[in-house]
JSON list of C-alpha atoms in Angstrom, two decimals:
[
{"chain": "A", "resi": 1, "resn": "MET", "atom": "CA", "xyz": [107.05, 122.46, 105.59]},
{"chain": "A", "resi": 2, "resn": "ASP", "atom": "CA", "xyz": [110.69, 122.18, 106.56]},
{"chain": "A", "resi": 3, "resn": "LYS", "atom": "CA", "xyz": [112.24, 118.94, 106.38]},
{"chain": "A", "resi": 4, "resn": "MET", "atom": "CA", "xyz": [115.66, 119.97, 107.94]},
{"chain": "A", "resi": 5, "resn": "GLU", "atom": "CA", "xyz": [113.92, 120.75, 110.81]},
{"chain": "A", "resi": 6, "resn": "LEU", "atom": "CA", "xyz": [111.56, 117.82, 110.88]},
{"chain": "A", "resi": 7, "resn": "TRP", "atom": "CA", "xyz": [115.06, 115.82, 110.60]},
{"chain": "A", "resi": 8, "resn": "LYS", "atom": "CA", "xyz": [116.81, 117.73, 113.65]},
{"chain": "A", "resi": 9, "resn": "LYS", "atom": "CA", "xyz": [113.09, 117.30, 115.84]},
{"chain": "A", "resi": 10, "resn": "ALA", "atom": "CA", "xyz": [113.83, 113.38, 114.75]},
{"chain": "A", "resi": 11, "resn": "VAL", "atom": "CA", "xyz": [117.65, 113.35, 115.41]},
{"chain": "A", "resi": 12, "resn": "ASN", "atom": "CA", "xyz": [116.13, 114.56, 118.39]},
{"chain": "A", "resi": 13, "resn": "VAL", "atom": "CA", "xyz": [113.79, 111.96, 119.24]},
{"chain": "A", "resi": 14, "resn": "ARG", "atom": "CA", "xyz": [116.73, 109.15, 118.73]},
{"chain": "A", "resi": 15, "resn": "LYS", "atom": "CA", "xyz": [118.51, 110.82, 120.95]},
{"chain": "A", "resi": 16, "resn": "GLN", "atom": "CA", "xyz": [116.24, 111.73, 123.84]},
{"chain": "A", "resi": 17, "resn": "LEU", "atom": "CA", "xyz": [115.26, 107.46, 123.85]},
{"chain": "A", "resi": 18, "resn": "GLY", "atom": "CA", "xyz": [118.99, 106.47, 123.44]},
{"chain": "A", "resi": 19, "resn": "GLU", "atom": "CA", "xyz": [118.84, 105.56, 120.50]},
{"chain": "A", "resi": 20, "resn": "ASP", "atom": "CA", "xyz": [122.07, 106.38, 117.89]},
{"chain": "A", "resi": 21, "resn": "THR", "atom": "CA", "xyz": [120.94, 108.78, 114.35]},
{"chain": "A", "resi": 22, "resn": "THR", "atom": "CA", "xyz": [121.14, 105.26, 111.12]},
{"chain": "A", "resi": 23, "resn": "SER", "atom": "CA", "xyz": [119.79, 101.95, 112.53]},
{"chain": "A", "resi": 24, "resn": "PRO", "atom": "CA", "xyz": [116.66, 100.40, 112.65]},
{"chain": "A", "resi": 25, "resn": "ILE", "atom": "CA", "xyz": [114.35, 100.69, 115.72]},
{"chain": "A", "resi": 26, "resn": "ASP", "atom": "CA", "xyz": [111.93, 99.50, 117.49]},
{"chain": "A", "resi": 27, "resn": "ILE", "atom": "CA", "xyz": [109.44, 102.29, 117.72]},
{"chain": "A", "resi": 28, "resn": "PHE", "atom": "CA", "xyz": [107.36, 99.85, 120.11]},
{"chain": "A", "resi": 29, "resn": "THR", "atom": "CA", "xyz": [109.93, 99.11, 123.08]},
{"chain": "A", "resi": 30, "resn": "LEU", "atom": "CA", "xyz": [111.16, 102.55, 122.39]},
{"chain": "A", "resi": 31, "resn": "ALA", "atom": "CA", "xyz": [107.78, 103.72, 123.32]},
{"chain": "A", "resi": 32, "resn": "PHE", "atom": "CA", "xyz": [107.04, 101.62, 126.16]},
{"chain": "A", "resi": 33, "resn": "SER", "atom": "CA", "xyz": [110.76, 103.40, 127.60]},
{"chain": "A", "resi": 34, "resn": "ILE", "atom": "CA", "xyz": [108.84, 106.57, 127.57]},
{"chain": "A", "resi": 35, "resn": "LYS", "atom": "CA", "xyz": [107.33, 108.11, 131.07]},
{"chain": "A", "resi": 36, "resn": "ASN", "atom": "CA", "xyz": [104.02, 108.29, 131.74]},
{"chain": "A", "resi": 37, "resn": "LEU", "atom": "CA", "xyz": [102.62, 107.37, 128.22]},
{"chain": "A", "resi": 38, "resn": "SER", "atom": "CA", "xyz": [99.89, 104.90, 127.98]},
{"chain": "A", "resi": 39, "resn": "ILE", "atom": "CA", "xyz": [99.56, 102.62, 124.86]},
{"chain": "A", "resi": 40, "resn": "VAL", "atom": "CA", "xyz": [96.22, 101.16, 123.68]},
{"chain": "A", "resi": 41, "resn": "TYR", "atom": "CA", "xyz": [95.75, 98.95, 120.81]},
{"chain": "A", "resi": 42, "resn": "TYR", "atom": "CA", "xyz": [92.29, 99.28, 119.16]},
{"chain": "A", "resi": 43, "resn": "PRO", "atom": "CA", "xyz": [90.96, 97.99, 115.97]},
{"chain": "A", "resi": 44, "resn": "MET", "atom": "CA", "xyz": [89.77, 101.64, 114.70]},
{"chain": "A", "resi": 45, "resn": "GLY", "atom": "CA", "xyz": [88.00, 100.78, 111.43]},
{"chain": "A", "resi": 46, "resn": "GLU", "atom": "CA", "xyz": [89.51, 101.60, 107.36]},
{"chain": "A", "resi": 47, "resn": "HIS", "atom": "CA", "xyz": [90.09, 105.69, 108.41]},
{"chain": "A", "resi": 48, "resn": "PHE", "atom": "CA", "xyz": [91.99, 106.29, 111.78]},
{"chain": "A", "resi": 49, "resn": "SER", "atom": "CA", "xyz": [95.35, 104.51, 111.74]},
{"chain": "A", "resi": 50, "resn": "GLY", "atom": "CA", "xyz": [96.35, 105.95, 115.38]},
{"chain": "A", "resi": 51, "resn": "MET", "atom": "CA", "xyz": [95.64, 109.14, 117.83]},
{"chain": "A", "resi": 52, "resn": "CYS", "atom": "CA", "xyz": [97.96, 111.37, 120.59]},
{"chain": "A", "resi": 53, "resn": "ILE", "atom": "CA", "xyz": [96.04, 112.46, 123.89]},
{"chain": "A", "resi": 54, "resn": "LYS", "atom": "CA", "xyz": [97.95, 114.19, 126.06]},
{"chain": "A", "resi": 55, "resn": "ASP", "atom": "CA", "xyz": [97.19, 117.22, 128.99]},
{"chain": "A", "resi": 56, "resn": "ARG", "atom": "CA", "xyz": [99.08, 118.31, 131.71]},
{"chain": "A", "resi": 57, "resn": "LYS", "atom": "CA", "xyz": [98.39, 114.86, 133.75]},
{"chain": "A", "resi": 58, "resn": "ASN", "atom": "CA", "xyz": [97.64, 112.47, 130.96]},
{"chain": "A", "resi": 59, "resn": "LYS", "atom": "CA", "xyz": [99.36, 110.95, 127.88]},
{"chain": "A", "resi": 60, "resn": "VAL", "atom": "CA", "xyz": [98.00, 108.40, 125.37]},
{"chain": "A", "resi": 61, "resn": "ILE", "atom": "CA", "xyz": [99.38, 106.59, 122.50]},
{"chain": "A", "resi": 62, "resn": "ALA", "atom": "CA", "xyz": [96.32, 105.18, 120.23]},
{"chain": "A", "resi": 63, "resn": "ILE", "atom": "CA", "xyz": [97.37, 102.78, 117.30]},
{"chain": "A", "resi": 64, "resn": "ASN", "atom": "CA", "xyz": [94.75, 101.14, 115.44]},
{"chain": "A", "resi": 65, "resn": "SER", "atom": "CA", "xyz": [95.64, 97.09, 116.14]},
{"chain": "A", "resi": 66, "resn": "SER", "atom": "CA", "xyz": [93.59, 96.11, 113.19]},
{"chain": "A", "resi": 67, "resn": "MET", "atom": "CA", "xyz": [95.93, 97.80, 110.55]},
{"chain": "A", "resi": 68, "resn": "THR", "atom": "CA", "xyz": [99.76, 95.40, 109.25]},
{"chain": "A", "resi": 69, "resn": "LEU", "atom": "CA", "xyz": [102.34, 95.44, 111.75]},
{"chain": "A", "resi": 70, "resn": "GLY", "atom": "CA", "xyz": [104.32, 97.77, 109.58]},
{"chain": "A", "resi": 71, "resn": "ARG", "atom": "CA", "xyz": [101.76, 100.45, 109.48]},
{"chain": "A", "resi": 72, "resn": "GLN", "atom": "CA", "xyz": [101.50, 100.43, 112.73]},
{"chain": "A", "resi": 73, "resn": "ARG", "atom": "CA", "xyz": [104.97, 101.13, 113.12]},
{"chain": "A", "resi": 74, "resn": "PHE", "atom": "CA", "xyz": [104.46, 104.19, 111.11]},
{"chain": "A", "resi": 75, "resn": "SER", "atom": "CA", "xyz": [101.57, 105.54, 113.24]},
{"chain": "A", "resi": 76, "resn": "MET", "atom": "CA", "xyz": [102.83, 105.13, 116.07]},
{"chain": "A", "resi": 77, "resn": "ALA", "atom": "CA", "xyz": [106.54, 107.24, 114.95]},
{"chain": "A", "resi": 78, "resn": "HIS", "atom": "CA", "xyz": [103.51, 109.58, 113.79]},
{"chain": "A", "resi": 79, "resn": "GLU", "atom": "CA", "xyz": [102.21, 110.38, 117.23]},
{"chain": "A", "resi": 80, "resn": "PHE", "atom": "CA", "xyz": [105.25, 110.19, 118.43]},
{"chain": "A", "resi": 81, "resn": "TYR", "atom": "CA", "xyz": [105.76, 113.67, 116.25]},
{"chain": "A", "resi": 82, "resn": "HIS", "atom": "CA", "xyz": [102.58, 115.55, 118.29]},
{"chain": "A", "resi": 83, "resn": "LEU", "atom": "CA", "xyz": [104.00, 114.39, 121.80]},
{"chain": "A", "resi": 84, "resn": "PHE", "atom": "CA", "xyz": [107.28, 115.30, 121.72]},
{"chain": "A", "resi": 85, "resn": "TYR", "atom": "CA", "xyz": [106.23, 118.79, 120.07]},
{"chain": "A", "resi": 86, "resn": "ASP", "atom": "CA", "xyz": [102.80, 119.44, 120.06]},
{"chain": "A", "resi": 87, "resn": "LYS", "atom": "CA", "xyz": [101.72, 122.22, 122.80]},
{"chain": "A", "resi": 88, "resn": "GLU", "atom": "CA", "xyz": [99.29, 120.80, 125.51]},
{"chain": "A", "resi": 89, "resn": "PRO", "atom": "CA", "xyz": [96.38, 120.32, 125.57]},
{"chain": "A", "resi": 90, "resn": "LEU", "atom": "CA", "xyz": [96.23, 118.05, 122.49]},
{"chain": "A", "resi": 91, "resn": "THR", "atom": "CA", "xyz": [94.15, 115.74, 120.77]},
{"chain": "A", "resi": 92, "resn": "ALA", "atom": "CA", "xyz": [95.89, 114.83, 117.16]},
{"chain": "A", "resi": 93, "resn": "VAL", "atom": "CA", "xyz": [94.22, 112.25, 115.65]},
{"chain": "A", "resi": 94, "resn": "CYS", "atom": "CA", "xyz": [96.66, 110.36, 112.08]},
{"chain": "A", "resi": 95, "resn": "ALA", "atom": "CA", "xyz": [94.60, 109.32, 108.66]},
{"chain": "A", "resi": 96, "resn": "LYS", "atom": "CA", "xyz": [94.81, 106.77, 107.24]},
{"chain": "A", "resi": 97, "resn": "GLU", "atom": "CA", "xyz": [97.05, 107.93, 104.32]},
{"chain": "A", "resi": 98, "resn": "ILE", "atom": "CA", "xyz": [100.49, 108.63, 104.55]},
{"chain": "A", "resi": 99, "resn": "GLY", "atom": "CA", "xyz": [101.01, 112.56, 103.35]},
{"chain": "A", "resi": 100, "resn": "GLU", "atom": "CA", "xyz": [96.88, 113.44, 103.23]},
{"chain": "A", "resi": 101, "resn": "GLY", "atom": "CA", "xyz": [95.31, 116.23, 105.50]},
{"chain": "A", "resi": 102, "resn": "LYS", "atom": "CA", "xyz": [96.03, 119.04, 107.90]},
{"chain": "A", "resi": 103, "resn": "GLU", "atom": "CA", "xyz": [99.15, 120.22, 107.39]},
{"chain": "A", "resi": 104, "resn": "ARG", "atom": "CA", "xyz": [100.03, 119.69, 110.94]},
{"chain": "A", "resi": 105, "resn": "GLU", "atom": "CA", "xyz": [99.77, 115.38, 109.78]},
{"chain": "A", "resi": 106, "resn": "LYS", "atom": "CA", "xyz": [101.80, 115.77, 106.60]},
{"chain": "A", "resi": 107, "resn": "GLU", "atom": "CA", "xyz": [104.72, 116.99, 108.65]},
{"chain": "A", "resi": 108, "resn": "ALA", "atom": "CA", "xyz": [103.74, 114.23, 111.53]},
{"chain": "A", "resi": 109, "resn": "ASP", "atom": "CA", "xyz": [103.77, 111.34, 108.59]},
{"chain": "A", "resi": 110, "resn": "GLN", "atom": "CA", "xyz": [107.72, 113.76, 106.52]},
{"chain": "A", "resi": 111, "resn": "PHE", "atom": "CA", "xyz": [108.95, 113.49, 110.72]},
{"chain": "A", "resi": 112, "resn": "ALA", "atom": "CA", "xyz": [107.94, 109.74, 111.54]},
{"chain": "A", "resi": 113, "resn": "SER", "atom": "CA", "xyz": [109.14, 108.94, 107.45]},
{"chain": "A", "resi": 114, "resn": "TYR", "atom": "CA", "xyz": [112.40, 110.39, 109.32]},
{"chain": "A", "resi": 115, "resn": "LEU", "atom": "CA", "xyz": [112.75, 108.95, 111.96]},
{"chain": "A", "resi": 116, "resn": "LEU", "atom": "CA", "xyz": [111.85, 105.27, 110.87]},
{"chain": "A", "resi": 117, "resn": "MET", "atom": "CA", "xyz": [113.73, 106.16, 107.97]},
{"chain": "A", "resi": 118, "resn": "PRO", "atom": "CA", "xyz": [116.91, 108.10, 108.50]},
{"chain": "A", "resi": 119, "resn": "PRO", "atom": "CA", "xyz": [117.87, 109.65, 105.40]},
{"chain": "A", "resi": 120, "resn": "ASP", "atom": "CA", "xyz": [121.76, 109.13, 104.89]},
{"chain": "A", "resi": 121, "resn": "ALA", "atom": "CA", "xyz": [121.02, 105.39, 106.79]},
{"chain": "A", "resi": 122, "resn": "LEU", "atom": "CA", "xyz": [117.81, 104.99, 103.62]},
{"chain": "A", "resi": 123, "resn": "SER", "atom": "CA", "xyz": [120.84, 106.65, 100.94]},
{"chain": "A", "resi": 124, "resn": "GLU", "atom": "CA", "xyz": [123.38, 103.76, 102.01]},
{"chain": "A", "resi": 125, "resn": "ARG", "atom": "CA", "xyz": [120.38, 101.45, 102.05]},
{"chain": "A", "resi": 126, "resn": "LEU", "atom": "CA", "xyz": [120.05, 102.49, 98.45]},
{"chain": "A", "resi": 127, "resn": "ARG", "atom": "CA", "xyz": [123.34, 102.19, 97.33]},
{"chain": "A", "resi": 128, "resn": "GLN", "atom": "CA", "xyz": [123.47, 98.71, 98.50]},
{"chain": "A", "resi": 129, "resn": "VAL", "atom": "CA", "xyz": [120.51, 97.75, 96.37]},
{"chain": "A", "resi": 130, "resn": "LYS", "atom": "CA", "xyz": [121.37, 99.22, 93.33]},
{"chain": "A", "resi": 131, "resn": "ARG", "atom": "CA", "xyz": [124.15, 97.45, 91.25]},
{"chain": "A", "resi": 132, "resn": "GLU", "atom": "CA", "xyz": [124.46, 101.11, 89.43]},
{"chain": "A", "resi": 133, "resn": "GLU", "atom": "CA", "xyz": [123.33, 105.02, 90.22]},
{"chain": "A", "resi": 134, "resn": "LYS", "atom": "CA", "xyz": [120.55, 104.79, 87.56]},
{"chain": "A", "resi": 135, "resn": "GLU", "atom": "CA", "xyz": [119.21, 101.18, 88.08]},
{"chain": "A", "resi": 136, "resn": "GLU", "atom": "CA", "xyz": [115.75, 100.94, 88.55]},
{"chain": "A", "resi": 137, "resn": "LEU", "atom": "CA", "xyz": [113.75, 99.35, 91.52]},
{"chain": "A", "resi": 138, "resn": "SER", "atom": "CA", "xyz": [112.24, 96.66, 91.51]},
{"chain": "A", "resi": 139, "resn": "VAL", "atom": "CA", "xyz": [109.84, 94.65, 93.95]},
{"chain": "A", "resi": 140, "resn": "LYS", "atom": "CA", "xyz": [112.90, 93.04, 95.29]},
{"chain": "A", "resi": 141, "resn": "ASP", "atom": "CA", "xyz": [114.44, 96.11, 96.09]},
{"chain": "A", "resi": 142, "resn": "ILE", "atom": "CA", "xyz": [111.40, 97.73, 97.60]},
{"chain": "A", "resi": 143, "resn": "VAL", "atom": "CA", "xyz": [111.28, 94.27, 99.74]},
{"chain": "A", "resi": 144, "resn": "SER", "atom": "CA", "xyz": [114.85, 93.86, 101.43]},
{"chain": "A", "resi": 145, "resn": "ILE", "atom": "CA", "xyz": [114.51, 97.84, 102.41]},
{"chain": "A", "resi": 146, "resn": "GLU", "atom": "CA", "xyz": [110.58, 98.05, 103.52]},
{"chain": "A", "resi": 147, "resn": "GLN", "atom": "CA", "xyz": [112.21, 94.72, 105.62]},
{"chain": "A", "resi": 148, "resn": "HIS", "atom": "CA", "xyz": [115.14, 97.12, 106.76]},
{"chain": "A", "resi": 149, "resn": "PHE", "atom": "CA", "xyz": [113.48, 99.74, 108.35]},
{"chain": "A", "resi": 150, "resn": "GLN", "atom": "CA", "xyz": [110.30, 97.49, 109.43]},
{"chain": "A", "resi": 151, "resn": "VAL", "atom": "CA", "xyz": [107.98, 100.42, 107.43]},
{"chain": "A", "resi": 152, "resn": "SER", "atom": "CA", "xyz": [104.76, 99.32, 105.41]},
{"chain": "A", "resi": 153, "resn": "ARG", "atom": "CA", "xyz": [104.91, 99.25, 101.68]},
{"chain": "A", "resi": 154, "resn": "GLN", "atom": "CA", "xyz": [102.93, 102.71, 101.67]},
{"chain": "A", "resi": 155, "resn": "ALA", "atom": "CA", "xyz": [105.69, 104.18, 104.33]},
{"chain": "A", "resi": 156, "resn": "MET", "atom": "CA", "xyz": [107.98, 102.74, 101.71]},
{"chain": "A", "resi": 157, "resn": "LEU", "atom": "CA", "xyz": [106.74, 104.03, 98.34]},
{"chain": "A", "resi": 158, "resn": "HIS", "atom": "CA", "xyz": [105.78, 107.12, 99.90]},
{"chain": "A", "resi": 159, "resn": "ARG", "atom": "CA", "xyz": [109.20, 108.29, 100.82]},
{"chain": "A", "resi": 160, "resn": "LEU", "atom": "CA", "xyz": [110.60, 107.21, 98.06]},
{"chain": "A", "resi": 161, "resn": "VAL", "atom": "CA", "xyz": [108.49, 108.66, 95.40]},
{"chain": "A", "resi": 162, "resn": "GLU", "atom": "CA", "xyz": [109.30, 111.50, 97.58]},
{"chain": "A", "resi": 163, "resn": "GLU", "atom": "CA", "xyz": [112.94, 111.14, 97.17]},
{"chain": "A", "resi": 164, "resn": "GLY", "atom": "CA", "xyz": [113.33, 110.33, 92.99]},
{"chain": "A", "resi": 165, "resn": "GLU", "atom": "CA", "xyz": [114.42, 107.57, 93.18]},
{"chain": "A", "resi": 166, "resn": "LEU", "atom": "CA", "xyz": [110.27, 105.91, 92.25]},
{"chain": "A", "resi": 167, "resn": "THR", "atom": "CA", "xyz": [108.13, 107.53, 89.79]},
{"chain": "A", "resi": 168, "resn": "SER", "atom": "CA", "xyz": [103.97, 107.86, 90.88]},
{"chain": "A", "resi": 169, "resn": "GLU", "atom": "CA", "xyz": [103.61, 105.40, 88.04]},
{"chain": "A", "resi": 170, "resn": "LYS", "atom": "CA", "xyz": [105.22, 102.85, 89.13]},
{"chain": "A", "resi": 171, "resn": "ALA", "atom": "CA", "xyz": [105.36, 102.41, 92.76]},
{"chain": "A", "resi": 172, "resn": "GLU", "atom": "CA", "xyz": [101.07, 101.96, 92.05]},
{"chain": "A", "resi": 173, "resn": "THR", "atom": "CA", "xyz": [102.66, 99.09, 90.00]},
{"chain": "A", "resi": 174, "resn": "MET", "atom": "CA", "xyz": [104.18, 98.08, 93.22]},
{"chain": "A", "resi": 175, "resn": "LYS", "atom": "CA", "xyz": [100.95, 98.13, 95.75]},
{"chain": "A", "resi": 176, "resn": "GLN", "atom": "CA", "xyz": [99.86, 94.56, 94.89]},
{"chain": "A", "resi": 177, "resn": "ASN", "atom": "CA", "xyz": [100.59, 90.89, 96.24]},
{"chain": "A", "resi": 178, "resn": "VAL", "atom": "CA", "xyz": [102.94, 93.33, 98.94]},
{"chain": "A", "resi": 179, "resn": "ALA", "atom": "CA", "xyz": [102.46, 90.36, 101.03]},
{"chain": "A", "resi": 180, "resn": "LEU", "atom": "CA", "xyz": [103.83, 87.49, 98.74]},
{"chain": "A", "resi": 181, "resn": "SER", "atom": "CA", "xyz": [106.46, 89.22, 97.28]},
{"chain": "A", "resi": 182, "resn": "ALA", "atom": "CA", "xyz": [107.96, 89.44, 100.99]},
{"chain": "A", "resi": 183, "resn": "VAL", "atom": "CA", "xyz": [107.68, 85.26, 101.27]},
{"chain": "A", "resi": 184, "resn": "ASN", "atom": "CA", "xyz": [108.65, 84.59, 97.75]},
{"chain": "A", "resi": 185, "resn": "LEU", "atom": "CA", "xyz": [111.63, 85.88, 98.68]},
{"chain": "A", "resi": 186, "resn": "GLY", "atom": "CA", "xyz": [112.54, 84.41, 101.65]},
{"chain": "A", "resi": 187, "resn": "TYR", "atom": "CA", "xyz": [110.70, 86.28, 104.06]},
{"chain": "A", "resi": 188, "resn": "GLN", "atom": "CA", "xyz": [107.91, 86.05, 106.99]},
{"chain": "A", "resi": 189, "resn": "ASP", "atom": "CA", "xyz": [105.19, 88.44, 106.36]},
{"chain": "A", "resi": 190, "resn": "THR", "atom": "CA", "xyz": [104.40, 89.31, 109.85]},
{"chain": "A", "resi": 191, "resn": "LEU", "atom": "CA", "xyz": [105.40, 93.44, 108.72]},
{"chain": "A", "resi": 192, "resn": "TYR", "atom": "CA", "xyz": [102.01, 92.93, 106.60]},
{"chain": "A", "resi": 193, "resn": "ARG", "atom": "CA", "xyz": [99.59, 91.63, 108.22]},
{"chain": "A", "resi": 194, "resn": "PRO", "atom": "CA", "xyz": [97.57, 92.73, 111.28]},
{"chain": "A", "resi": 195, "resn": "MET", "atom": "CA", "xyz": [97.70, 91.04, 114.64]},
{"chain": "A", "resi": 196, "resn": "PRO", "atom": "CA", "xyz": [95.60, 88.79, 115.57]},
{"chain": "A", "resi": 197, "resn": "LYS", "atom": "CA", "xyz": [92.25, 89.47, 116.72]},
{"chain": "A", "resi": 198, "resn": "GLU", "atom": "CA", "xyz": [93.19, 88.03, 120.41]},
{"chain": "A", "resi": 199, "resn": "LYS", "atom": "CA", "xyz": [95.59, 90.37, 120.87]},
{"chain": "A", "resi": 200, "resn": "GLN", "atom": "CA", "xyz": [93.67, 93.63, 118.99]},
{"chain": "A", "resi": 201, "resn": "TYR", "atom": "CA", "xyz": [92.41, 95.22, 122.35]},
{"chain": "A", "resi": 202, "resn": "GLY", "atom": "CA", "xyz": [95.17, 95.85, 125.06]},
{"chain": "A", "resi": 203, "resn": "THR", "atom": "CA", "xyz": [96.69, 98.89, 127.33]},
{"chain": "A", "resi": 204, "resn": "TYR", "atom": "CA", "xyz": [99.99, 99.11, 128.49]},
{"chain": "A", "resi": 205, "resn": "GLY", "atom": "CA", "xyz": [102.87, 101.57, 130.09]},
{"chain": "A", "resi": 206, "resn": "TYR", "atom": "CA", "xyz": [101.68, 104.20, 132.47]},
{"chain": "A", "resi": 207, "resn": "TYR", "atom": "CA", "xyz": [97.84, 102.89, 132.96]},
{"chain": "A", "resi": 208, "resn": "ILE", "atom": "CA", "xyz": [98.60, 99.45, 134.17]},
{"chain": "A", "resi": 209, "resn": "GLN", "atom": "CA", "xyz": [101.26, 100.34, 136.47]},
{"chain": "A", "resi": 210, "resn": "GLN", "atom": "CA", "xyz": [99.05, 103.20, 138.19]},
{"chain": "A", "resi": 211, "resn": "VAL", "atom": "CA", "xyz": [96.77, 100.87, 138.71]},
{"chain": "A", "resi": 212, "resn": "ASP", "atom": "CA", "xyz": [98.75, 98.43, 139.92]},
{"chain": "A", "resi": 213, "resn": "GLN", "atom": "CA", "xyz": [100.62, 100.95, 142.65]},
{"chain": "A", "resi": 214, "resn": "ALA", "atom": "CA", "xyz": [96.68, 101.72, 142.93]},
{"chain": "A", "resi": 215, "resn": "MET", "atom": "CA", "xyz": [96.26, 97.89, 144.56]},
{"chain": "A", "resi": 216, "resn": "GLU", "atom": "CA", "xyz": [99.39, 97.73, 146.18]},
{"chain": "A", "resi": 217, "resn": "LEU", "atom": "CA", "xyz": [99.33, 101.13, 148.28]},
{"chain": "A", "resi": 218, "resn": "GLY", "atom": "CA", "xyz": [95.33, 100.12, 149.30]},
{"chain": "A", "resi": 219, "resn": "LEU", "atom": "CA", "xyz": [93.92, 103.21, 147.72]},
{"chain": "A", "resi": 220, "resn": "ILE", "atom": "CA", "xyz": [90.62, 100.23, 145.48]},
{"chain": "A", "resi": 221, "resn": "SER", "atom": "CA", "xyz": [89.98, 97.29, 146.38]},
{"chain": "A", "resi": 222, "resn": "ASN", "atom": "CA", "xyz": [90.89, 94.19, 144.27]},
{"chain": "A", "resi": 223, "resn": "GLY", "atom": "CA", "xyz": [87.52, 94.41, 142.99]},
{"chain": "A", "resi": 224, "resn": "LYS", "atom": "CA", "xyz": [88.17, 97.89, 141.77]},
{"chain": "A", "resi": 225, "resn": "TYR", "atom": "CA", "xyz": [91.25, 96.65, 140.64]},
{"chain": "A", "resi": 226, "resn": "GLU", "atom": "CA", "xyz": [90.39, 94.17, 138.46]},
{"chain": "A", "resi": 227, "resn": "GLU", "atom": "CA", "xyz": [87.50, 96.25, 136.81]},
{"chain": "A", "resi": 228, "resn": "LEU", "atom": "CA", "xyz": [89.91, 98.84, 135.64]},
{"chain": "A", "resi": 229, "resn": "LEU", "atom": "CA", "xyz": [91.95, 96.65, 133.95]},
{"chain": "A", "resi": 230, "resn": "LEU", "atom": "CA", "xyz": [88.52, 95.05, 132.38]},
{"chain": "A", "resi": 231, "resn": "GLU", "atom": "CA", "xyz": [88.24, 97.97, 131.00]},
{"chain": "A", "resi": 232, "resn": "ALA", "atom": "CA", "xyz": [91.34, 98.63, 129.85]},
{"chain": "A", "resi": 233, "resn": "PHE", "atom": "CA", "xyz": [90.97, 94.59, 127.51]},
{"chain": "A", "resi": 234, "resn": "ARG", "atom": "CA", "xyz": [94.00, 93.06, 129.80]},
{"chain": "A", "resi": 235, "resn": "GLU", "atom": "CA", "xyz": [91.89, 90.30, 131.00]},
{"chain": "A", "resi": 236, "resn": "ASP", "atom": "CA", "xyz": [95.22, 88.69, 131.06]},
{"chain": "A", "resi": 237, "resn": "LEU", "atom": "CA", "xyz": [96.24, 90.14, 134.44]},
{"chain": "A", "resi": 238, "resn": "VAL", "atom": "CA", "xyz": [93.12, 89.62, 135.83]},
{"chain": "A", "resi": 239, "resn": "TYR", "atom": "CA", "xyz": [92.45, 86.11, 134.43]},
{"chain": "A", "resi": 240, "resn": "GLY", "atom": "CA", "xyz": [96.33, 84.32, 134.31]},
{"chain": "A", "resi": 241, "resn": "ASP", "atom": "CA", "xyz": [95.94, 81.33, 132.94]},
{"chain": "A", "resi": 242, "resn": "GLU", "atom": "CA", "xyz": [96.91, 82.48, 128.82]},
{"chain": "A", "resi": 243, "resn": "ILE", "atom": "CA", "xyz": [100.33, 83.81, 130.60]},
{"chain": "A", "resi": 244, "resn": "GLU", "atom": "CA", "xyz": [100.94, 80.79, 132.86]},
{"chain": "A", "resi": 245, "resn": "ARG", "atom": "CA", "xyz": [100.38, 78.60, 130.50]},
{"chain": "A", "resi": 246, "resn": "GLY", "atom": "CA", "xyz": [102.32, 80.33, 127.00]},
{"chain": "A", "resi": 247, "resn": "GLU", "atom": "CA", "xyz": [105.36, 80.80, 130.18]},
{"chain": "A", "resi": 248, "resn": "VAL", "atom": "CA", "xyz": [109.22, 79.14, 128.73]},
{"chain": "A", "resi": 249, "resn": "PHE", "atom": "CA", "xyz": [112.45, 79.55, 130.51]},
{"chain": "A", "resi": 250, "resn": "ASP", "atom": "CA", "xyz": [115.27, 78.62, 128.29]}
]
């Protein structure tokens, strides 16, 4: 694995999407900005965290919405690697455990880690939380860093072990009471929780745009329009009641 090359690729994707090379990024917002990309949220069970499918006509990233928000962010970054750098046609499935699987999947994990936590930015954050250069990182430090980059505890620990900032044994002790460790320090637990069950199914991006365009051009009937949206788990766009009730202008 050429880590320097993977870091260069992460920087390149950041630049393509209008981001600088060090700041934390909103990976979901960036995904929505990618032309002709459809994004699907679906609870895939315990073994898979995401999937990328692409050919000359279609680009789809599916995210396991039953996993925590932090893990979903990492999964999206992982799938960016397949989207930007793998050849077509492609169907790539991302495993639950980071750093596992075939070499290409390990490279995608490393890319995702660099995309979300650029080396220079991570080094600076470590410098800020450490009072002394050789000081051992505490759970408080880990929470501070993962909150800054908005990544899961698994992604954070994996990277810090890889960087030699934590031993594997020490990292093991930090895998328990993850949400509680953040809440006790005054943070919200959103990063460590999955989407609410009623929000775990949904399709966004290019698919919705295409269905809407087909309706506007008169290529499909209203019944077919609603059918396509319902198949994409977008009852909200068909019935609209929940959106209208929850809307606030301020």
